[in-house]
Structures are given as structure tokens and as C-alpha cells.
Coordinates of C-alpha atoms and ligand atoms in Angstrom, one line a residue:
X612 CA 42.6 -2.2 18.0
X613 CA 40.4 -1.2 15.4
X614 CA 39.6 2.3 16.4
X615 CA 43.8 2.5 16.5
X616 CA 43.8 1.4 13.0
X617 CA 40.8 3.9 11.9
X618 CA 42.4 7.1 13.6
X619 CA 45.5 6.0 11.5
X620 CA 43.4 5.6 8.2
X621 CA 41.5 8.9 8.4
X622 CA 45.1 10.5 8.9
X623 CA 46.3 9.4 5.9
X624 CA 42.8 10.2 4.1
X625 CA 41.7 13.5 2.0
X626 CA 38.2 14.6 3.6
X627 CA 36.4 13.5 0.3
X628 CA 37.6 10.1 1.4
X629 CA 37.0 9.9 4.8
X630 CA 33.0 11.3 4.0
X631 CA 32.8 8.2 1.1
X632 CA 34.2 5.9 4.1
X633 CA 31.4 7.4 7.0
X634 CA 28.1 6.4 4.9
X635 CA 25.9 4.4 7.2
X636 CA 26.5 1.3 4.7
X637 CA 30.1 1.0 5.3
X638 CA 31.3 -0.6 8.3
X639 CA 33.8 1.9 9.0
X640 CA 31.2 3.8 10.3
X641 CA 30.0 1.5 13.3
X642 CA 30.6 3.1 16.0
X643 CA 32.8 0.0 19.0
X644 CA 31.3 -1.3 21.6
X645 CA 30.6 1.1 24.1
X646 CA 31.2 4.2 21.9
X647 CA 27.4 4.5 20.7
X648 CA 26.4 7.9 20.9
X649 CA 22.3 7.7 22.3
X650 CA 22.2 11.6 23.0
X651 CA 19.2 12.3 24.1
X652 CA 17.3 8.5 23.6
X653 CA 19.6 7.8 26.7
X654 CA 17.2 7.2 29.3
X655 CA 15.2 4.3 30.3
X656 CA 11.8 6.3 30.1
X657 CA 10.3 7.7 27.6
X658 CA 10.7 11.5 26.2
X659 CA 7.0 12.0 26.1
X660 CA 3.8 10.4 27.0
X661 CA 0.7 10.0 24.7
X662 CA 2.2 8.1 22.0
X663 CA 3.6 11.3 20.4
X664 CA 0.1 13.2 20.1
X665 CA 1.7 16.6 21.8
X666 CA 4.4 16.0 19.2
X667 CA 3.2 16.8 15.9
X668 CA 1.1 13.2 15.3
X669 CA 1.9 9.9 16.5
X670 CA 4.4 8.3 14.5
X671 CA 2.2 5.2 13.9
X672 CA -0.7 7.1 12.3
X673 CA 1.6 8.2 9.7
X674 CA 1.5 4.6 8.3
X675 CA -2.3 4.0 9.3
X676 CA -3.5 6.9 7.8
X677 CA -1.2 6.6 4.2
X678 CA -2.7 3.3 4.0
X679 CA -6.1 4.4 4.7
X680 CA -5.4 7.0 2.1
X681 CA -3.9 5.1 0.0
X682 CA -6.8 2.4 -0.5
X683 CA -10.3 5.4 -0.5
X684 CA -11.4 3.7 -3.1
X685 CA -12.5 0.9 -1.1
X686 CA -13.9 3.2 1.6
X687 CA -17.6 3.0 0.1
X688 CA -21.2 2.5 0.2
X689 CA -22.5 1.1 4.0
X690 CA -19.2 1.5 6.3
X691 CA -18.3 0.2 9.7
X692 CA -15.3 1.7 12.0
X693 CA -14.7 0.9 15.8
X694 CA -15.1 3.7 18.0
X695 CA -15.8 6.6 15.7
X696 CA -15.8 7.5 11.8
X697 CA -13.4 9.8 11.7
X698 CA -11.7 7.8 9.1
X699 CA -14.8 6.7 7.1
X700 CA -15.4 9.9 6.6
X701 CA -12.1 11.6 6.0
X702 CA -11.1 8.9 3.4
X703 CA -14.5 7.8 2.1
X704 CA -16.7 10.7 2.2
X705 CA -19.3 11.3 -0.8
X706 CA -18.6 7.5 -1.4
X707 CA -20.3 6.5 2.1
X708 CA -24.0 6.3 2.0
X709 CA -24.3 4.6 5.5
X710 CA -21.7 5.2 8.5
X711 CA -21.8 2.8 11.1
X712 CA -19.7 2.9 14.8
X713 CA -19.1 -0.5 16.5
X714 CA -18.5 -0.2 20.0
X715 CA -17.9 -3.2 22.5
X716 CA -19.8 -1.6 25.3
X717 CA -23.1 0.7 25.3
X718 CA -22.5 4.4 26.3
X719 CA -20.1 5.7 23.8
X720 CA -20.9 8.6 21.9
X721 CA -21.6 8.1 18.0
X722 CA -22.1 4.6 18.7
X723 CA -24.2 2.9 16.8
X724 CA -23.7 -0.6 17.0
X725 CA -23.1 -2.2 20.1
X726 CA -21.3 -5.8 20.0
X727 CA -18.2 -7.5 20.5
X728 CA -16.0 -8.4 17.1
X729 CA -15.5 -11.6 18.6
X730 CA -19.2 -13.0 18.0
X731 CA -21.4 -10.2 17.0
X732 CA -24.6 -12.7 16.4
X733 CA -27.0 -10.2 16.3
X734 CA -25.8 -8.2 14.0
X735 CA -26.5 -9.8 10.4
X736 CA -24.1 -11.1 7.8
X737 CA -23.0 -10.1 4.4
X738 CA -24.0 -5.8 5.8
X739 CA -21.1 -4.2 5.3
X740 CA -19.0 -3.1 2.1
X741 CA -16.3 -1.9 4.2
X742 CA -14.8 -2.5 7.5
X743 CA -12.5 -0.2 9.0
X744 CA -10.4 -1.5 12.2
X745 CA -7.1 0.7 12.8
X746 CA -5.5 -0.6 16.2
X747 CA -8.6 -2.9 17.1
X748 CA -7.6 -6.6 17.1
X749 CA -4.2 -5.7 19.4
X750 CA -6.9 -4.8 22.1
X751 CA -9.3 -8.0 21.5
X752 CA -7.7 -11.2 23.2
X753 CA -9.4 -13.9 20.7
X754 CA -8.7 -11.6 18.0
X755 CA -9.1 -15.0 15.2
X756 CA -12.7 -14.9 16.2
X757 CA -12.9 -11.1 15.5
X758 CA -11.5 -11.7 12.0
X759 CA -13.8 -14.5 11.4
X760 CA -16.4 -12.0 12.1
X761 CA -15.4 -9.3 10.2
X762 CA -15.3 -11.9 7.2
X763 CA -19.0 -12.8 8.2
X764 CA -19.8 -9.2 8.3
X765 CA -18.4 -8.3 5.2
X766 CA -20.5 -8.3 1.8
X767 CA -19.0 -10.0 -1.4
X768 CA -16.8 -7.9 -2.5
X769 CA -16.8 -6.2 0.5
X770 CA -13.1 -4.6 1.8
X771 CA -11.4 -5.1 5.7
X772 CA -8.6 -2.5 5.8
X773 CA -7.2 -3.3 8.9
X774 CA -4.1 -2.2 11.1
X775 CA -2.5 -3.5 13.8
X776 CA 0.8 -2.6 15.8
X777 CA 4.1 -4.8 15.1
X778 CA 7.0 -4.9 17.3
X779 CA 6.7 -2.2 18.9
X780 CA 4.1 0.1 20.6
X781 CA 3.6 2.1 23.7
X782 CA 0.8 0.5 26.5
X783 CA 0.6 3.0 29.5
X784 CA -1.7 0.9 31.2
X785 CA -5.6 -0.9 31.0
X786 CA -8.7 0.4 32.2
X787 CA -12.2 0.0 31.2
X788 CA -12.4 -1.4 27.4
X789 CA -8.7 -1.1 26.7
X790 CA -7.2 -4.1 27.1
X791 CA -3.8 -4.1 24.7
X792 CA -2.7 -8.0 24.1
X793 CA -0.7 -8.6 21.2
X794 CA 1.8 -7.6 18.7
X795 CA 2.5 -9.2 15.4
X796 CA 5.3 -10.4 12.8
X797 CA 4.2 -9.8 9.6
X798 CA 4.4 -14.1 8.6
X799 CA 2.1 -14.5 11.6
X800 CA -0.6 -12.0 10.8
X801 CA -0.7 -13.4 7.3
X802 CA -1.6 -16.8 7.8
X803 CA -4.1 -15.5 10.3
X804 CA -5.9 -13.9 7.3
X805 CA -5.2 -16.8 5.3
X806 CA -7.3 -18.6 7.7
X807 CA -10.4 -16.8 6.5
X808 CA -9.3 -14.6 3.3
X809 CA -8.2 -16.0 -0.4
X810 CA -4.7 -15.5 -0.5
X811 CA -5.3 -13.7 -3.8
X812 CA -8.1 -11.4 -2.1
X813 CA -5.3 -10.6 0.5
X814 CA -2.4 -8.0 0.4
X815 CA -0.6 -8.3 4.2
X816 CA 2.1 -4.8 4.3
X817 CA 4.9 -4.0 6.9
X818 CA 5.6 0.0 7.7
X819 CA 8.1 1.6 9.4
X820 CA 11.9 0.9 10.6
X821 CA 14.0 1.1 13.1
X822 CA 14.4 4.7 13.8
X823 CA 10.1 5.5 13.5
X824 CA 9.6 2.2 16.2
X825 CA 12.1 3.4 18.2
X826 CA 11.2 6.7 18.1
X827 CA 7.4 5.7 19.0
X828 CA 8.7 3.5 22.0
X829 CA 10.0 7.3 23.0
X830 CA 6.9 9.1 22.9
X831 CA 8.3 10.8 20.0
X832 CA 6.1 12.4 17.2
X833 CA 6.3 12.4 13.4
X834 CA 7.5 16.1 13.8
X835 CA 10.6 14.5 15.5
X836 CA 11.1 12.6 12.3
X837 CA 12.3 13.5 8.9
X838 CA 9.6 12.8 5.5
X839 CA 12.5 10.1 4.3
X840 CA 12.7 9.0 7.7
X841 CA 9.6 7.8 7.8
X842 CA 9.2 6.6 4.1
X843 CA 12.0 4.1 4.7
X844 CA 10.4 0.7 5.3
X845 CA 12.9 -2.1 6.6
X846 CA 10.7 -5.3 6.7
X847 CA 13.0 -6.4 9.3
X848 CA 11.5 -3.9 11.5
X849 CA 8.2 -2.6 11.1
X850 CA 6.3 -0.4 13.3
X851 CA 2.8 -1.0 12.0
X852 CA 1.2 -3.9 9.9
X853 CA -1.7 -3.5 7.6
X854 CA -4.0 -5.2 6.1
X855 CA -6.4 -5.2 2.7
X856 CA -8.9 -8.6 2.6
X857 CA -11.4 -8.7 0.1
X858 CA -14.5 -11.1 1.3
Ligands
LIG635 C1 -6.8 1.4 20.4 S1 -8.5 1.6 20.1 C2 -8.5 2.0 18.4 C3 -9.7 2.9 18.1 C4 -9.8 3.5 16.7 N1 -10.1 2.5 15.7 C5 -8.5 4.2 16.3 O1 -7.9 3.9 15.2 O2 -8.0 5.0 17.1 C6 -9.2 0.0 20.2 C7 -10.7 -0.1 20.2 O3 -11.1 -1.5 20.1 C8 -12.3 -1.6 20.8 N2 -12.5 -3.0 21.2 C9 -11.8 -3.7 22.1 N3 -12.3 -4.9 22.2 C10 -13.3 -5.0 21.3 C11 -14.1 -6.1 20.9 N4 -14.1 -7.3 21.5 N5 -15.0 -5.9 19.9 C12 -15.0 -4.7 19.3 N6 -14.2 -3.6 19.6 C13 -13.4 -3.8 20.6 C14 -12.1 -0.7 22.0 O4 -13.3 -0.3 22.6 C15 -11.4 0.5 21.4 O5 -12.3 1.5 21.0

């Protein structure tokens, strides 16, 4: 009935009209039930696998990495990342005067600081001016105890920048040390922080929308995707969640 009542409309319309009636905000423009066009995103696979790495760059580390970027000025002084300091020193550099790489288990090159976020006794409190975990605490089942630690770890002052996957993300599979647990709403993360952090020491963001998540659920790069594309955050729907606590 009402795609009878359309094809009578756009008869009757100039093609100035009709193009005011098809923006995305107007519900003319829906397509009915059944009449979605999915082109090529119908499939129940994804396009690509690797989380969009032979695609330009995964979709998700646009976010991580603009945040990162965004917030250098906290990347400083004696620095701790999880499995490698690629980002300490591609954000931080001159600013770092120690770089340190946490890894769960021994064996891992660059590491140099074996221990598990979720206790971490030996390594002393009140060390670290900045603690960089991008896609850590989705892999670490008692991931509260992790950011209790990361507070511990933290000097005064000291700055967590921290990202973890929302709705949507791609797990392949687990072997050895990757174990991928849990997603997050953006409410949920917040009062997780809020738990150790002064609310006003803590800024919890959402990235991303419904195209870039669904897009990453493909395989899909950021090559796939337009720069406005991505830039569109919908809080609704956020592919990745970050995080800025200040100890
Ligand atoms: C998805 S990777 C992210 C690595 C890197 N930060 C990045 O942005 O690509 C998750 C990392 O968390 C580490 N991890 C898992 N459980 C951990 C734990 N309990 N304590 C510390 N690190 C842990 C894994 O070894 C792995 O290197």
C-alpha cells in the first residue's frame, strides 16, 4: 500500500522534489520490508578476515589511534603499554623518558615487565605516569581487578588512556594468551571506572556508528569507508569506547 502511494507521489513530483523527499532523514526514503538492498553485505560471512588489516587499516583503530592522538599530551615521562610500545612511542615520543612493555606471560619480544593486570604484586605502586591499554581489558576475564591495578600502578597525576571494543567486534577464535570476553555499553564501562576513578578525573567517550561497526563485523577496512563516514559518532551505536582516568 505505501509503496503504491509513493510510485504515485514521485509521479506527480519535479525531480528537485523527489531528491528533498529521498534524504536519509525522511521516512519516505525507508526502503519496505523485504525491499532492503544489502548488495554486497549479503552474506552471512564476512568479506574479509583480519579485522580489516589487508584493507587499508582496521576500522576500529581509526578511533583508538584519534584518541591516542588526540590526548599526547598525557603520553609522558615513565610509560607502560601491553604488548609493545608502538603507541608510546608514536604518540609520546621526546615526552617518554622510560618505555615499559607489560606482558602476561614471559617470552615475548620487547617485554619488559612480566605480570598479569589483574594482580601485578610485584611490580610497585604509584610507577607509572602513563598507562596505555588499547584492546586489553576485553581479553582479561576479571577485568575490575585489572583496573584496580592500573589505578594502583598509576602515579598522582598519572593518566590511563584506555580502549576497549563496544558492541561489536570480530573474535576468530582463542589460543595461547588471547582470550576475548567482553563487550561494553558505554553506562556500564563508566561506573566501572567510577568504581576506582573521581568522576571529575574521568572522561568515558563512545566512537563510531552503525555503518563503521557493521562494516568491522565484515572484515571491512577504513579504506572501505568514507572520512565523514567514519567521523559520524551515533552514541546509540558505538564501535569502540575509550577511556581518560586521571589517578
Ligand atoms: C587484543 S591484544 C591488544 C594488544 C595491544 N595493546 C594493541 O592495541 O594491539 C590484548 C593483549 O592483552 C594481553 N593480556 C591478556 N590478559 C592479560 C592480563 N591478565 N594482564 C595483562 N595483559 C593481558 C594479551 O597478552 C594481549 O597482548
Amino acid at each position: 500500500m505505501f509503496s503504491r502511494v509513493k510510485r504515485w507521489l514521485w509521479r506527480l513530483l519535479t525531480p528537485t522534489q523527489i531528491g528533498i523527499l529521498q534524504r536519509p532523514s525522511l521516512l519516505l526514503t525507508k526502503p519496505t520490508i523485504g525491499q532492503v538492498n544489502f548488495g554486497d553485505l549479503r552474506r552471512t560471512t564476512p568479506i574479509a578476515a583480519g579485522w580489516g588489516l589487508d584493507r587499508g587499516h582496521p576500522v576500529d583503530r581509526y578511533y583508538i589511534e584519534n584518541f591516542l592522538a588526540a590526548n599526547r599530551q598525557d603520553i609522558r615521562g615513565r610509560v607502560l603499554e601491553v604488548e609493545s610500545n608502538r603507541y608510546t612511542l608514536r604518540y609520546g615520543g621526546d615526552q617518554v623518558t622510560q618505555s615499559e612493555v607489560l606482558m602476561p606471560v614471559a617470552g615475548h619480544p620487547g617485554t619488559t615487565i612480566v605480570a598479569d593486570l589483574t594482580s601485578a604484586d610485584h611490580v610497585p605502586g604509584d610507577s607509572f605516569d602513563c598507562i596505555i591499554l588499547t584492546q586489553v581489558l576485553q581479553n582479561i576475564y576479571d577485568y575490575r581487578a585489572a583496573i584496580q591495578t592500573t589505578k594502583r600502578l598509576l602515579r598522582p597525576g598519572g593518566v590511563a588512556l584506555i580502549t576497549v571494543a563496544a558492541m561489536a567486534s570480530l573474535v576468530y577464535g582463542e589460543d595461547g594468551d588471547f582470550h576475548d570476553y567482553w563487550r561494553w555499553m558505554r553506562l556500564a564501562l563508566e561506573k566501572d571506572f567510577l568504581a576506582f576513578f573521581e568522576a571529575q578525573k574521568l572522561k568515558v567517550e563512545a566512537w563510531g556508528n552503525v555503518l563503521t561497526v557493521t562494516a568491522f563485523l565484515y572484515g571491512l577496512g577504513s579504506g572501505d569507508l568514507k572520512r565523514e563516514e567514519l567521523d559520524t559518532n551515533d552514541p546509540n551505536c558505538p564501535l569502540i569506547l575509550t577511556v581518560r582516568a586521571v589517578k
